[in-house]
């Protein structure tokens, strides 16, 4: 973890963030480790927002800085784009438009050989149902950053059950406030803290190691 990068991200110091990302890249620090520091910084941004030290404009700024920094990281060091594993369907649940974490997960999954179908943000249940019928994935991912949208994930998973699709698909969830208790509450299979964990669990569920 680069404390310098965590602090620069938390302070929304754009120049310092970009400079430090370039410096870490030059030292061959893996892209996912750099992302972990940026993610930690974003957590502090969130806390400052909660404590009313930051406002919506700062949240927007943090997203812009994060996106610029991840552009410097390019493909995030995967194993190439040829699809050697199964299909992974991913989206951010409806009422939620946070997509930075989702985009990292989809990029890393596809660069690790998964065929990724990205449904975007604010995804209604019907779109998950349609995608599961069409692409027949063994694993799907639902991203959620808002506690107020937990019930939406629950509704989505219950609908998959009603439609007879749940037994054939593992449901991974993730996003800042999501934890084991959320996983139990919404009826998902597993919660992943980062993209690498998502790759590992997906390989396991898809029967490849
Ligand atoms: C940036 C940001 C925004 C940006 C988002 C821009 C974008 N394009 O995504 C903007 C400004 C749009 C925004 C808006 C809002 N936000 Co906001 N936002 C954030 C912030 C600061 C960072 C989120 C982020 O990108 N983190 C970095 C990424 C890399 O981390 P991550 O998403 O967790 O993803 C990683 C893992 O979790 C995992 N992962 C993520 N998804 C998935 C999915 C699967 C399947 C798997 C396996 C893994 C996985 O892998 C990722 C990579 O490691 C968070 C603070 C926080 N602590 O998260 C608040 C936060 C999420 N926002 C919050 C709020 C309240 C809002 C607003 C309601 C504010 C408002 N008053 O309007 C709106 C809601 C808009 C909406 N309807 O969705 C609250 C939510 C509180 C709560 N308890 O629900 C937070 C927690 C801030 C806070 N502490 O108060 N926000």
mmCIF file of C-alpha atoms and ligand atoms in Angstrom:
data_model
loop_
_atom_site.group_PDB
_atom_site.id
_atom_site.type_symbol
_atom_site.label_atom_id
_atom_site.label_comp_id
_atom_site.label_asym_id
_atom_site.label_seq_id
_atom_site.Cartn_x
_atom_site.Cartn_y
_atom_site.Cartn_z
ATOM 1 C CA UNK A 1 0.000 0.000 0.000
ATOM 2 C CA UNK A 2 1.385 3.453 -0.913
ATOM 3 C CA UNK A 3 0.478 5.847 1.898
ATOM 4 C CA UNK A 4 1.452 8.751 -0.333
ATOM 5 C CA UNK A 5 -1.090 7.635 -2.931
ATOM 6 C CA UNK A 6 -3.804 6.916 -0.335
ATOM 7 C CA UNK A 7 -3.377 10.422 1.095
ATOM 8 C CA UNK A 8 -3.203 12.170 -2.265
ATOM 9 C CA UNK A 9 -6.416 10.384 -3.347
ATOM 10 C CA UNK A 10 -8.166 11.222 -0.059
ATOM 11 C CA UNK A 11 -7.092 14.875 -0.390
ATOM 12 C CA UNK A 12 -8.213 14.958 -4.043
ATOM 13 C CA UNK A 13 -4.755 16.150 -5.026
ATOM 14 C CA UNK A 14 -4.974 15.253 -8.695
ATOM 15 C CA UNK A 15 -1.385 16.138 -9.662
ATOM 16 C CA UNK A 16 0.075 14.197 -6.734
ATOM 17 C CA UNK A 17 -2.126 11.162 -7.529
ATOM 18 C CA UNK A 18 -1.065 11.039 -11.175
ATOM 19 C CA UNK A 19 2.588 11.626 -10.301
ATOM 20 C CA UNK A 20 2.583 8.835 -7.701
ATOM 21 C CA UNK A 21 0.775 6.392 -10.012
ATOM 22 C CA UNK A 22 3.418 7.049 -12.682
ATOM 23 C CA UNK A 23 6.210 6.592 -10.120
ATOM 24 C CA UNK A 24 4.761 3.295 -8.820
ATOM 25 C CA UNK A 25 4.247 2.059 -12.375
ATOM 26 C CA UNK A 26 7.862 2.890 -13.172
ATOM 27 C CA UNK A 27 8.858 0.756 -10.168
ATOM 28 C CA UNK A 28 6.788 -2.115 -11.641
ATOM 29 C CA UNK A 29 4.290 -2.128 -8.770
ATOM 30 C CA UNK A 30 1.376 -4.323 -9.974
ATOM 31 C CA UNK A 31 -1.636 -2.373 -11.246
ATOM 32 C CA UNK A 32 -3.966 -4.087 -8.778
ATOM 33 C CA UNK A 33 -1.809 -2.965 -5.832
ATOM 34 C CA UNK A 34 -1.979 0.613 -7.119
ATOM 35 C CA UNK A 35 -5.772 0.253 -7.450
ATOM 36 C CA UNK A 36 -5.922 -1.000 -3.843
ATOM 37 C CA UNK A 37 -4.279 2.239 -2.631
ATOM 38 C CA UNK A 38 -6.640 4.342 -4.738
ATOM 39 C CA UNK A 39 -9.596 2.349 -3.365
ATOM 40 C CA UNK A 40 -8.396 2.970 0.210
ATOM 41 C CA UNK A 41 -8.187 6.705 -0.589
ATOM 42 C CA UNK A 42 -11.735 6.599 -1.980
ATOM 43 C CA UNK A 43 -12.873 5.045 1.299
ATOM 44 C CA UNK A 44 -11.501 8.095 3.125
ATOM 45 C CA UNK A 45 -13.261 10.380 0.622
ATOM 46 C CA UNK A 46 -16.475 8.546 1.507
ATOM 47 C CA UNK A 47 -15.876 9.036 5.251
ATOM 48 C CA UNK A 48 -15.207 12.747 4.758
ATOM 49 C CA UNK A 49 -18.449 12.948 2.761
ATOM 50 C CA UNK A 50 -20.336 11.259 5.609
ATOM 51 C CA UNK A 51 -18.777 13.697 8.090
ATOM 52 C CA UNK A 52 -19.826 16.622 5.839
ATOM 53 C CA UNK A 53 -16.243 17.707 5.282
ATOM 54 C CA UNK A 54 -16.743 16.838 1.589
ATOM 55 C CA UNK A 55 -19.860 17.324 -0.542
ATOM 56 C CA UNK A 56 -21.215 15.845 -3.785
ATOM 57 C CA UNK A 57 -18.802 17.915 -5.887
ATOM 58 C CA UNK A 58 -15.880 16.232 -4.081
ATOM 59 C CA UNK A 59 -17.369 12.775 -4.737
ATOM 60 C CA UNK A 60 -17.603 13.652 -8.435
ATOM 61 C CA UNK A 61 -14.024 14.963 -8.384
ATOM 62 C CA UNK A 62 -12.796 11.767 -6.704
ATOM 63 C CA UNK A 63 -14.372 9.686 -9.473
ATOM 64 C CA UNK A 64 -12.666 11.809 -12.151
ATOM 65 C CA UNK A 65 -9.261 11.500 -10.507
ATOM 66 C CA UNK A 66 -9.715 7.753 -10.046
ATOM 67 C CA UNK A 67 -10.659 7.302 -13.707
ATOM 68 C CA UNK A 68 -7.680 9.348 -14.893
ATOM 69 C CA UNK A 69 -5.365 7.323 -12.680
ATOM 70 C CA UNK A 70 -6.754 4.008 -13.928
ATOM 71 C CA UNK A 71 -6.288 5.155 -17.534
ATOM 72 C CA UNK A 72 -2.576 5.406 -16.767
ATOM 73 C CA UNK A 73 -2.717 1.761 -15.685
ATOM 74 C CA UNK A 74 -4.073 0.542 -19.031
ATOM 75 C CA UNK A 75 -5.051 -3.142 -19.208
ATOM 76 C CA UNK A 76 -4.294 -3.903 -15.507
ATOM 77 C CA UNK A 77 -1.823 -6.687 -16.231
ATOM 78 C CA UNK A 78 -3.970 -9.655 -17.126
ATOM 79 C CA UNK A 79 -3.239 -12.750 -19.139
ATOM 80 C CA UNK A 80 -4.479 -11.490 -22.493
ATOM 81 C CA UNK A 81 -7.925 -11.148 -24.018
ATOM 82 C CA UNK A 82 -8.525 -14.609 -25.505
ATOM 83 C CA UNK A 83 -11.495 -16.143 -23.662
ATOM 84 C CA UNK A 84 -10.443 -19.414 -22.050
ATOM 85 C CA UNK A 85 -13.019 -19.539 -19.265
ATOM 86 C CA UNK A 86 -16.781 -19.146 -19.262
ATOM 87 C CA UNK A 87 -19.034 -16.146 -19.427
ATOM 88 C CA UNK A 88 -19.396 -13.670 -16.561
ATOM 89 C CA UNK A 89 -22.363 -11.303 -16.543
ATOM 90 C CA UNK A 90 -21.907 -8.168 -14.467
ATOM 91 C CA UNK A 91 -23.856 -5.031 -13.645
ATOM 92 C CA UNK A 92 -24.601 -2.427 -10.985
ATOM 93 C CA UNK A 93 -28.027 -3.021 -9.442
ATOM 94 C CA UNK A 94 -30.917 -0.679 -10.226
ATOM 95 C CA UNK A 95 -31.098 2.717 -8.466
ATOM 96 C CA UNK A 96 -27.294 2.683 -8.191
ATOM 97 C CA UNK A 97 -25.025 4.392 -10.732
ATOM 98 C CA UNK A 98 -21.604 3.764 -9.140
ATOM 99 C CA UNK A 99 -19.465 2.062 -11.761
ATOM 100 C CA UNK A 100 -15.775 2.486 -10.918
ATOM 101 C CA UNK A 101 -15.490 -0.786 -8.992
ATOM 102 C CA UNK A 102 -17.647 -2.622 -11.530
ATOM 103 C CA UNK A 103 -15.411 -1.412 -14.358
ATOM 104 C CA UNK A 104 -12.260 -2.567 -12.564
ATOM 105 C CA UNK A 105 -13.772 -5.995 -11.981
ATOM 106 C CA UNK A 106 -14.934 -6.350 -15.609
ATOM 107 C CA UNK A 107 -11.550 -5.211 -16.969
ATOM 108 C CA UNK A 108 -9.607 -7.595 -14.752
ATOM 109 C CA UNK A 109 -11.996 -10.493 -15.430
ATOM 110 C CA UNK A 110 -11.737 -10.072 -19.174
ATOM 111 C CA UNK A 111 -7.974 -9.672 -19.093
ATOM 112 C CA UNK A 112 -7.857 -12.950 -17.128
ATOM 113 C CA UNK A 113 -9.629 -14.832 -19.886
ATOM 114 C CA UNK A 114 -13.337 -14.566 -19.009
ATOM 115 C CA UNK A 115 -15.929 -13.568 -21.571
ATOM 116 C CA UNK A 116 -17.496 -10.557 -19.824
ATOM 117 C CA UNK A 117 -20.954 -9.206 -20.547
ATOM 118 C CA UNK A 118 -21.221 -5.777 -18.906
ATOM 119 C CA UNK A 119 -24.857 -4.753 -18.410
ATOM 120 C CA UNK A 120 -23.902 -1.261 -17.200
ATOM 121 C CA UNK A 121 -25.348 0.605 -14.225
ATOM 122 C CA UNK A 122 -28.868 0.972 -12.808
ATOM 123 C CA UNK A 123 -29.605 -2.525 -14.146
ATOM 124 C CA UNK A 124 -33.205 -3.720 -13.701
ATOM 125 C CA UNK A 125 -33.884 -7.335 -12.720
ATOM 126 C CA UNK A 126 -35.410 -8.069 -16.148
ATOM 127 C CA UNK A 127 -32.081 -7.280 -17.782
ATOM 128 C CA UNK A 128 -30.260 -9.833 -15.573
ATOM 129 C CA UNK A 129 -32.941 -12.430 -16.355
ATOM 130 C CA UNK A 130 -32.652 -11.766 -20.085
ATOM 131 C CA UNK A 131 -28.829 -11.910 -19.988
ATOM 132 C CA UNK A 132 -28.801 -15.194 -18.038
ATOM 133 C CA UNK A 133 -31.210 -16.764 -20.554
ATOM 134 C CA UNK A 134 -29.175 -15.475 -23.481
ATOM 135 C CA UNK A 135 -25.578 -16.057 -22.321
ATOM 136 C CA UNK A 136 -26.051 -18.906 -19.801
ATOM 137 C CA UNK A 137 -23.251 -17.738 -17.467
ATOM 138 C CA UNK A 138 -22.216 -19.926 -14.529
ATOM 139 C CA UNK A 139 -21.370 -16.835 -12.501
ATOM 140 C CA UNK A 140 -22.927 -13.387 -12.371
ATOM 141 C CA UNK A 141 -21.797 -10.309 -10.467
ATOM 142 C CA UNK A 142 -23.903 -7.620 -8.879
ATOM 143 C CA UNK A 143 -22.205 -4.429 -7.793
ATOM 144 C CA UNK A 144 -23.818 -2.204 -5.181
ATOM 145 C CA UNK A 145 -22.473 0.823 -3.326
ATOM 146 C CA UNK A 146 -25.692 1.995 -1.670
ATOM 147 C CA UNK A 147 -27.173 0.332 1.386
ATOM 148 C CA UNK A 148 -30.554 1.602 0.172
ATOM 149 C CA UNK A 149 -30.210 -0.691 -2.869
ATOM 150 C CA UNK A 150 -29.600 -3.916 -0.893
ATOM 151 C CA UNK A 151 -33.307 -4.766 -1.152
ATOM 152 C CA UNK A 152 -33.008 -4.438 -4.914
ATOM 153 C CA UNK A 153 -30.319 -7.137 -5.002
ATOM 154 C CA UNK A 154 -32.551 -9.297 -2.813
ATOM 155 C CA UNK A 155 -35.507 -8.792 -5.144
ATOM 156 C CA UNK A 156 -33.312 -9.582 -8.155
ATOM 157 C CA UNK A 157 -32.055 -12.846 -6.644
ATOM 158 C CA UNK A 158 -35.566 -13.851 -5.542
ATOM 159 C CA UNK A 159 -36.763 -13.266 -9.107
ATOM 160 C CA UNK A 160 -33.974 -15.493 -10.438
ATOM 161 C CA UNK A 161 -35.305 -18.214 -8.114
ATOM 162 C CA UNK A 162 -38.884 -17.717 -9.296
ATOM 163 C CA UNK A 163 -37.751 -17.882 -12.915
ATOM 164 C CA UNK A 164 -35.910 -21.155 -12.238
ATOM 165 C CA UNK A 165 -32.516 -19.633 -13.057
ATOM 166 C CA UNK A 166 -30.923 -19.457 -9.616
ATOM 167 C CA UNK A 167 -29.802 -23.100 -9.338
ATOM 168 C CA UNK A 168 -27.550 -22.840 -12.402
ATOM 169 C CA UNK A 169 -25.812 -19.616 -11.470
ATOM 170 C CA UNK A 170 -23.516 -18.472 -8.666
ATOM 171 C CA UNK A 171 -24.157 -14.890 -7.596
ATOM 172 C CA UNK A 172 -21.191 -12.796 -6.494
ATOM 173 C CA UNK A 173 -21.762 -9.413 -4.945
ATOM 174 C CA UNK A 174 -19.381 -6.562 -4.158
ATOM 175 C CA UNK A 175 -19.001 -2.833 -3.592
ATOM 176 C CA UNK A 176 -17.931 -0.604 -0.685
ATOM 177 C CA UNK A 177 -20.635 -1.280 1.940
ATOM 178 C CA UNK A 178 -21.343 -4.899 0.959
ATOM 179 C CA UNK A 179 -20.249 -7.535 3.507
ATOM 180 C CA UNK A 180 -20.989 -11.075 4.694
ATOM 181 C CA UNK A 181 -24.177 -9.955 6.441
ATOM 182 C CA UNK A 182 -25.371 -8.359 3.183
ATOM 183 C CA UNK A 183 -24.534 -11.559 1.348
ATOM 184 C CA UNK A 184 -26.725 -13.554 3.710
ATOM 185 C CA UNK A 185 -29.500 -10.955 3.651
ATOM 186 C CA UNK A 186 -29.777 -10.783 -0.130
ATOM 187 C CA UNK A 187 -29.232 -14.511 -0.691
ATOM 188 C CA UNK A 188 -26.040 -14.264 -2.756
ATOM 189 C CA UNK A 189 -23.316 -16.925 -2.828
ATOM 190 C CA UNK A 190 -20.233 -14.903 -2.092
ATOM 191 C CA UNK A 191 -18.948 -11.393 -1.476
ATOM 192 C CA UNK A 192 -15.670 -10.299 -3.118
ATOM 193 C CA UNK A 193 -13.567 -7.433 -1.801
ATOM 194 C CA UNK A 194 -11.657 -6.851 -5.025
ATOM 195 C CA UNK A 195 -11.166 -7.903 -8.624
ATOM 196 C CA UNK A 196 -8.535 -10.545 -7.928
ATOM 197 C CA UNK A 197 -10.845 -12.351 -5.507
ATOM 198 C CA UNK A 198 -13.538 -12.250 -8.193
ATOM 199 C CA UNK A 199 -11.180 -13.934 -10.654
ATOM 200 C CA UNK A 200 -10.268 -16.640 -8.111
ATOM 201 C CA UNK A 201 -13.858 -17.436 -7.093
ATOM 202 C CA UNK A 202 -15.098 -17.403 -10.668
ATOM 203 C CA UNK A 203 -12.423 -19.879 -11.696
ATOM 204 C CA UNK A 204 -13.423 -22.094 -8.789
ATOM 205 C CA UNK A 205 -17.143 -21.918 -9.583
ATOM 206 C CA UNK A 206 -16.517 -22.500 -13.262
ATOM 207 C CA UNK A 207 -14.570 -25.651 -12.464
ATOM 208 C CA UNK A 208 -11.162 -24.411 -13.605
ATOM 209 C CA UNK A 209 -8.211 -23.743 -11.328
HETATM 210 C C1 LIG B 1 -17.038 8.074 -6.219
HETATM 211 C C2 LIG B 1 -18.339 8.001 -5.451
HETATM 212 C C3 LIG B 1 -19.486 8.496 -6.080
HETATM 213 C C4 LIG B 1 -19.511 8.951 -7.539
HETATM 214 C C5 LIG B 1 -19.580 7.682 -8.406
HETATM 215 C C6 LIG B 1 -18.977 7.877 -9.788
HETATM 216 C C7 LIG B 1 -18.946 6.594 -10.561
HETATM 217 N N1 LIG B 1 -18.879 6.762 -11.868
HETATM 218 O O1 LIG B 1 -18.983 5.484 -10.037
HETATM 219 C C8 LIG B 1 -20.828 9.808 -7.589
HETATM 220 C C9 LIG B 1 -20.476 11.264 -7.357
HETATM 221 C C10 LIG B 1 -21.657 9.687 -8.864
HETATM 222 C C11 LIG B 1 -21.582 9.277 -6.361
HETATM 223 C C12 LIG B 1 -22.919 9.485 -6.160
HETATM 224 C C13 LIG B 1 -23.601 9.138 -4.997
HETATM 225 N N2 LIG B 1 -23.060 8.596 -3.887
HETATM 226 CO CO1 LIG B 1 -21.257 7.842 -3.849
HETATM 227 N N3 LIG B 1 -19.486 7.393 -3.441
HETATM 228 C C14 LIG B 1 -18.379 7.446 -4.148
HETATM 229 C C15 LIG B 1 -17.192 6.917 -3.277
HETATM 230 C C16 LIG B 1 -16.438 8.120 -2.713
HETATM 231 C C17 LIG B 1 -16.202 5.999 -3.956
HETATM 232 C C18 LIG B 1 -16.778 4.761 -4.649
HETATM 233 C C19 LIG B 1 -15.696 4.109 -5.478
HETATM 234 O O2 LIG B 1 -15.649 4.283 -6.695
HETATM 235 N N4 LIG B 1 -14.737 3.423 -4.812
HETATM 236 C C20 LIG B 1 -13.559 2.850 -5.473
HETATM 237 C C21 LIG B 1 -13.875 1.476 -6.060
HETATM 238 C C22 LIG B 1 -12.645 0.902 -6.787
HETATM 239 O O3 LIG B 1 -14.188 0.603 -4.990
HETATM 240 P P1 LIG B 1 -15.501 -0.305 -4.971
HETATM 241 O O4 LIG B 1 -16.596 0.328 -5.735
HETATM 242 O O5 LIG B 1 -15.753 -0.706 -3.597
HETATM 243 O O6 LIG B 1 -15.084 -1.584 -5.865
HETATM 244 C C23 LIG B 1 -14.128 -2.552 -5.503
HETATM 245 C C24 LIG B 1 -14.669 -3.691 -4.610
HETATM 246 O O7 LIG B 1 -15.702 -3.313 -3.759
HETATM 247 C C25 LIG B 1 -15.051 -4.783 -5.589
HETATM 248 N N5 LIG B 1 -16.377 -4.736 -6.221
HETATM 249 C C26 LIG B 1 -17.164 -3.702 -6.520
HETATM 250 N N6 LIG B 1 -18.278 -4.090 -7.111
HETATM 251 C C27 LIG B 1 -18.218 -5.438 -7.209
HETATM 252 C C28 LIG B 1 -19.138 -6.335 -7.728
HETATM 253 C C29 LIG B 1 -18.856 -7.675 -7.701
HETATM 254 C C30 LIG B 1 -19.814 -8.650 -8.259
HETATM 255 C C31 LIG B 1 -17.637 -8.117 -7.128
HETATM 256 C C32 LIG B 1 -17.373 -9.548 -7.097
HETATM 257 C C33 LIG B 1 -16.706 -7.212 -6.591
HETATM 258 C C34 LIG B 1 -17.010 -5.867 -6.648
HETATM 259 O O8 LIG B 1 -14.061 -4.652 -6.587
HETATM 260 C C35 LIG B 1 -13.737 -3.271 -6.785
HETATM 261 C C36 LIG B 1 -12.284 -3.174 -7.137
HETATM 262 O O9 LIG B 1 -11.447 -3.565 -6.081
HETATM 263 C C37 LIG B 1 -17.969 6.114 -2.174
HETATM 264 C C38 LIG B 1 -17.207 5.893 -0.851
HETATM 265 C C39 LIG B 1 -16.865 4.427 -0.605
HETATM 266 N N7 LIG B 1 -16.377 4.159 0.578
HETATM 267 O O10 LIG B 1 -17.041 3.556 -1.412
HETATM 268 C C40 LIG B 1 -19.254 6.927 -2.072
HETATM 269 C C41 LIG B 1 -20.563 6.279 -1.538
HETATM 270 C C42 LIG B 1 -20.730 4.878 -2.094
HETATM 271 N N8 LIG B 1 -21.597 7.147 -2.091
HETATM 272 C C43 LIG B 1 -22.544 7.388 -1.255
HETATM 273 C C44 LIG B 1 -23.687 8.200 -1.525
HETATM 274 C C45 LIG B 1 -24.605 8.490 -0.363
HETATM 275 C C46 LIG B 1 -23.932 8.700 -2.816
HETATM 276 C C47 LIG B 1 -25.143 9.534 -3.258
HETATM 277 C C48 LIG B 1 -26.515 9.084 -2.705
HETATM 278 C C49 LIG B 1 -24.837 10.995 -2.893
HETATM 279 C C50 LIG B 1 -25.949 12.010 -3.143
HETATM 280 N N9 LIG B 1 -26.340 12.662 -2.083
HETATM 281 O O11 LIG B 1 -26.426 12.149 -4.229
HETATM 282 C C51 LIG B 1 -25.071 9.382 -4.809
HETATM 283 C C52 LIG B 1 -25.883 8.178 -5.300
HETATM 284 C C53 LIG B 1 -25.987 8.093 -6.798
HETATM 285 C C54 LIG B 1 -26.638 6.783 -7.224
HETATM 286 N N10 LIG B 1 -27.949 6.755 -7.403
HETATM 287 O O12 LIG B 1 -25.970 5.772 -7.375
HETATM 288 C C55 LIG B 1 -22.351 6.675 0.071
HETATM 289 C C56 LIG B 1 -23.252 5.458 0.247
HETATM 290 C C57 LIG B 1 -23.682 5.329 1.692
HETATM 291 C C58 LIG B 1 -24.540 4.157 1.932
HETATM 292 N N11 LIG B 1 -24.459 3.666 3.149
HETATM 293 O O13 LIG B 1 -25.269 3.665 1.122
HETATM 294 C C59 LIG B 1 -20.811 6.362 0.047
HETATM 295 C C60 LIG B 1 -20.400 5.075 0.792
HETATM 296 C C61 LIG B 1 -20.098 7.601 0.676
HETATM 297 C C62 LIG B 1 -20.389 7.729 2.162
HETATM 298 N N12 LIG B 1 -19.559 7.173 3.010
HETATM 299 O O14 LIG B 1 -21.358 8.346 2.522
HETATM 300 N N13 LIG B 1 -20.739 8.635 -5.519
#
